[in-house]
């Protein structure tokens, strides 16, 4: 029977919602146990959040000063050591964190990684998107080795929180940590807006905005809707917004309940990022724009007229 270890992603003492999505994927594997591993300097609050997730059997914590910042070189050997306690699967979200850490874990365990799991077909058989989401491939890993996989979080809803109270255990790992990689500093944009990757609503702007100043109308609508702000690559490349707002194949893959695409044509590389969005609303002056092929609601017209009208119409 499968025994799954999920590597918790967290920042500033809070569990990232991508971990709860990983738990939902793990449930599909029908395992005897789904354990969550929290590596942190002070894991208590994060572990308490993980313990509440429906489907979690046990939360394992490793409290070490070296775990104050998630460095792949430091995290990976600890995950690989923890995995040796009879785990058949090691999973992490297919976020920047998981993509950074898990290949190292796979290498340390001497196995190939399965990336971007979007459907579980069997304990070692999975579906995953390839060619920017234009094709889905079914992959099968050898059943005799530990399965190391990243989970495409947009494909899974977060496991419910609150009804579970899994036990939390401190794990003693005898692992020598590397000294060649150390934390120097974190440079990150400060924003009071919801996080783009996990927001329930996202308002995105494209090349049509024409300037960073004009993007203010996107922020104004987003604020009214309590939404995160996203952008197309063309808007990012033109310098209208920072690159961490990019949605799409080479940006963020997101699955909000509501996605509003404004002045975005709907190139395949952009659509890859919103394939799992719930309701898609598009505003574009070109009625033939490809975005309207996937939009649930479309407004054909000039965004500079329509967006302010929409913003003032929203309560
Ligand atoms: C390898 C690769 C990876 C890529 N990755 C990504 C990615 O991750 N994300 C991404 O977004 N793109 C990505 N791209 C780029 C992608 O192919 C498109 O070039 C890009 O998405 C276009 O951005 P856009 O829709 O904002 O601009 P455009 O395609 O120029 O579209 C602008 C739209 O605005 C409309 N418009 C203009 N003026 C107005 C107005 N006043 N009112 C209303 N509508 C108006 C136009 O009708 C048009 O449809 C990638 C490309 C490659 C080759």
PDB file of C-alpha atoms and ligand atoms in Angstrom, residues 205-208 231-235 246-252 262-270 283-286 289-290 301-304, ligand 1:
ATOM      1  CA  UNK A 205      -4.148  43.388 -18.587  1.00  0.00           C
ATOM      2  CA  UNK A 206      -2.370  43.037 -21.914  1.00  0.00           C
ATOM      3  CA  UNK A 207      -0.341  44.988 -24.434  1.00  0.00           C
ATOM      4  CA  UNK A 208      -3.383  47.136 -25.238  1.00  0.00           C
ATOM      5  CA  UNK A 231      -0.673  40.410 -17.119  1.00  0.00           C
ATOM      6  CA  UNK A 232       0.217  38.982 -20.497  1.00  0.00           C
ATOM      7  CA  UNK A 233       3.844  38.527 -21.450  1.00  0.00           C
ATOM      8  CA  UNK A 234       3.606  41.384 -23.923  1.00  0.00           C
ATOM      9  CA  UNK A 235       2.613  43.733 -21.076  1.00  0.00           C
ATOM     10  CA  UNK A 246       2.908  37.225 -15.900  1.00  0.00           C
ATOM     11  CA  UNK A 247       0.240  34.590 -16.527  1.00  0.00           C
ATOM     12  CA  UNK A 248       0.870  31.768 -18.971  1.00  0.00           C
ATOM     13  CA  UNK A 249       3.273  29.130 -20.170  1.00  0.00           C
ATOM     14  CA  UNK A 250       6.372  30.989 -19.002  1.00  0.00           C
ATOM     15  CA  UNK A 251       4.554  32.800 -16.209  1.00  0.00           C
ATOM     16  CA  UNK A 252       2.114  31.558 -13.586  1.00  0.00           C
ATOM     17  CA  UNK A 262      -8.505  42.927 -20.614  1.00  0.00           C
ATOM     18  CA  UNK A 263      -6.834  43.898 -23.880  1.00  0.00           C
ATOM     19  CA  UNK A 264      -5.336  40.402 -24.177  1.00  0.00           C
ATOM     20  CA  UNK A 265      -5.586  38.625 -27.539  1.00  0.00           C
ATOM     21  CA  UNK A 266      -5.607  35.063 -26.151  1.00  0.00           C
ATOM     22  CA  UNK A 267      -2.383  33.584 -27.536  1.00  0.00           C
ATOM     23  CA  UNK A 268      -2.025  29.875 -26.778  1.00  0.00           C
ATOM     24  CA  UNK A 269       0.895  30.575 -24.416  1.00  0.00           C
ATOM     25  CA  UNK A 270      -1.372  32.855 -22.362  1.00  0.00           C
ATOM     26  CA  UNK A 283     -12.766  42.663 -22.897  1.00  0.00           C
ATOM     27  CA  UNK A 284     -11.319  43.299 -26.353  1.00  0.00           C
ATOM     28  CA  UNK A 285     -12.081  45.699 -29.184  1.00  0.00           C
ATOM     29  CA  UNK A 286     -11.575  42.947 -31.776  1.00  0.00           C
ATOM     30  CA  UNK A 289      -9.782  37.906 -30.930  1.00  0.00           C
ATOM     31  CA  UNK A 290      -9.052  34.268 -29.954  1.00  0.00           C
ATOM     32  CA  UNK A 301     -15.258  47.497 -27.204  1.00  0.00           C
ATOM     33  CA  UNK A 302     -12.594  49.943 -26.110  1.00  0.00           C
ATOM     34  CA  UNK A 303     -11.174  48.935 -22.747  1.00  0.00           C
ATOM     35  CA  UNK A 304     -10.450  52.572 -21.832  1.00  0.00           C
TER      36      UNK A 304
HETATM   37  C1  LIG B   1       7.918  30.403 -25.876  1.00  0.00           C
HETATM   38  C2  LIG B   1       6.877  31.466 -25.629  1.00  0.00           C
HETATM   39  C3  LIG B   1       6.346  31.593 -24.361  1.00  0.00           C
HETATM   40  C4  LIG B   1       5.373  32.559 -24.113  1.00  0.00           C
HETATM   41  N1  LIG B   1       4.830  32.654 -22.843  1.00  0.00           N
HETATM   42  C5  LIG B   1       3.841  33.521 -22.619  1.00  0.00           C
HETATM   43  C6  LIG B   1       3.213  33.616 -21.330  1.00  0.00           C
HETATM   44  O1  LIG B   1       3.594  32.934 -20.371  1.00  0.00           O
HETATM   45  N2  LIG B   1       2.196  34.487 -21.179  1.00  0.00           N
HETATM   46  C7  LIG B   1       1.739  35.288 -22.197  1.00  0.00           C
HETATM   47  O2  LIG B   1       0.796  36.053 -21.969  1.00  0.00           O
HETATM   48  N3  LIG B   1       2.330  35.232 -23.403  1.00  0.00           N
HETATM   49  C8  LIG B   1       3.365  34.398 -23.634  1.00  0.00           C
HETATM   50  N4  LIG B   1       3.964  34.373 -24.848  1.00  0.00           N
HETATM   51  C9  LIG B   1       3.618  35.460 -25.821  1.00  0.00           C
HETATM   52  C10 LIG B   1       2.342  35.216 -26.571  1.00  0.00           C
HETATM   53  O3  LIG B   1       2.605  34.442 -27.745  1.00  0.00           O
HETATM   54  C11 LIG B   1       1.712  36.558 -27.013  1.00  0.00           C
HETATM   55  O4  LIG B   1       2.669  37.285 -27.748  1.00  0.00           O
HETATM   56  C12 LIG B   1       1.252  37.428 -25.849  1.00  0.00           C
HETATM   57  O5  LIG B   1       0.451  36.680 -24.960  1.00  0.00           O
HETATM   58  C13 LIG B   1       0.442  38.601 -26.407  1.00  0.00           C
HETATM   59  O6  LIG B   1       0.100  39.463 -25.378  1.00  0.00           O
HETATM   60  P1  LIG B   1      -1.204  40.382 -25.494  1.00  0.00           P
HETATM   61  O7  LIG B   1      -2.405  39.520 -25.704  1.00  0.00           O
HETATM   62  O8  LIG B   1      -1.193  41.314 -24.346  1.00  0.00           O
HETATM   63  O9  LIG B   1      -0.856  41.258 -26.783  1.00  0.00           O
HETATM   64  P2  LIG B   1      -1.469  41.225 -28.254  1.00  0.00           P
HETATM   65  O10 LIG B   1      -1.431  39.862 -28.827  1.00  0.00           O
HETATM   66  O11 LIG B   1      -0.818  42.321 -28.972  1.00  0.00           O
HETATM   67  O12 LIG B   1      -3.018  41.546 -28.022  1.00  0.00           O
HETATM   68  C14 LIG B   1      -3.496  42.785 -27.629  1.00  0.00           C
HETATM   69  C15 LIG B   1      -5.008  42.715 -27.725  1.00  0.00           C
HETATM   70  O13 LIG B   1      -5.552  43.913 -27.246  1.00  0.00           O
HETATM   71  C16 LIG B   1      -6.655  44.293 -28.068  1.00  0.00           C
HETATM   72  N5  LIG B   1      -6.800  45.735 -27.974  1.00  0.00           N
HETATM   73  C17 LIG B   1      -5.978  46.711 -28.463  1.00  0.00           C
HETATM   74  N6  LIG B   1      -6.421  47.935 -28.091  1.00  0.00           N
HETATM   75  C18 LIG B   1      -7.545  47.745 -27.367  1.00  0.00           C
HETATM   76  C19 LIG B   1      -8.458  48.611 -26.713  1.00  0.00           C
HETATM   77  N7  LIG B   1      -8.286  49.948 -26.708  1.00  0.00           N
HETATM   78  N8  LIG B   1      -9.526  48.060 -26.072  1.00  0.00           N
HETATM   79  C20 LIG B   1      -9.719  46.708 -26.058  1.00  0.00           C
HETATM   80  N9  LIG B   1      -8.874  45.850 -26.650  1.00  0.00           N
HETATM   81  C21 LIG B   1      -7.798  46.346 -27.295  1.00  0.00           C
HETATM   82  C22 LIG B   1      -6.280  43.815 -29.455  1.00  0.00           C
HETATM   83  O14 LIG B   1      -7.434  43.595 -30.225  1.00  0.00           O
HETATM   84  C23 LIG B   1      -5.524  42.523 -29.158  1.00  0.00           C
HETATM   85  O15 LIG B   1      -6.383  41.393 -29.172  1.00  0.00           O
HETATM   86  C24 LIG B   1       4.937  33.421 -25.138  1.00  0.00           C
HETATM   87  C25 LIG B   1       5.460  33.282 -26.416  1.00  0.00           C
HETATM   88  C26 LIG B   1       6.440  32.327 -26.661  1.00  0.00           C
HETATM   89  C27 LIG B   1       6.989  32.174 -28.062  1.00  0.00           C
END
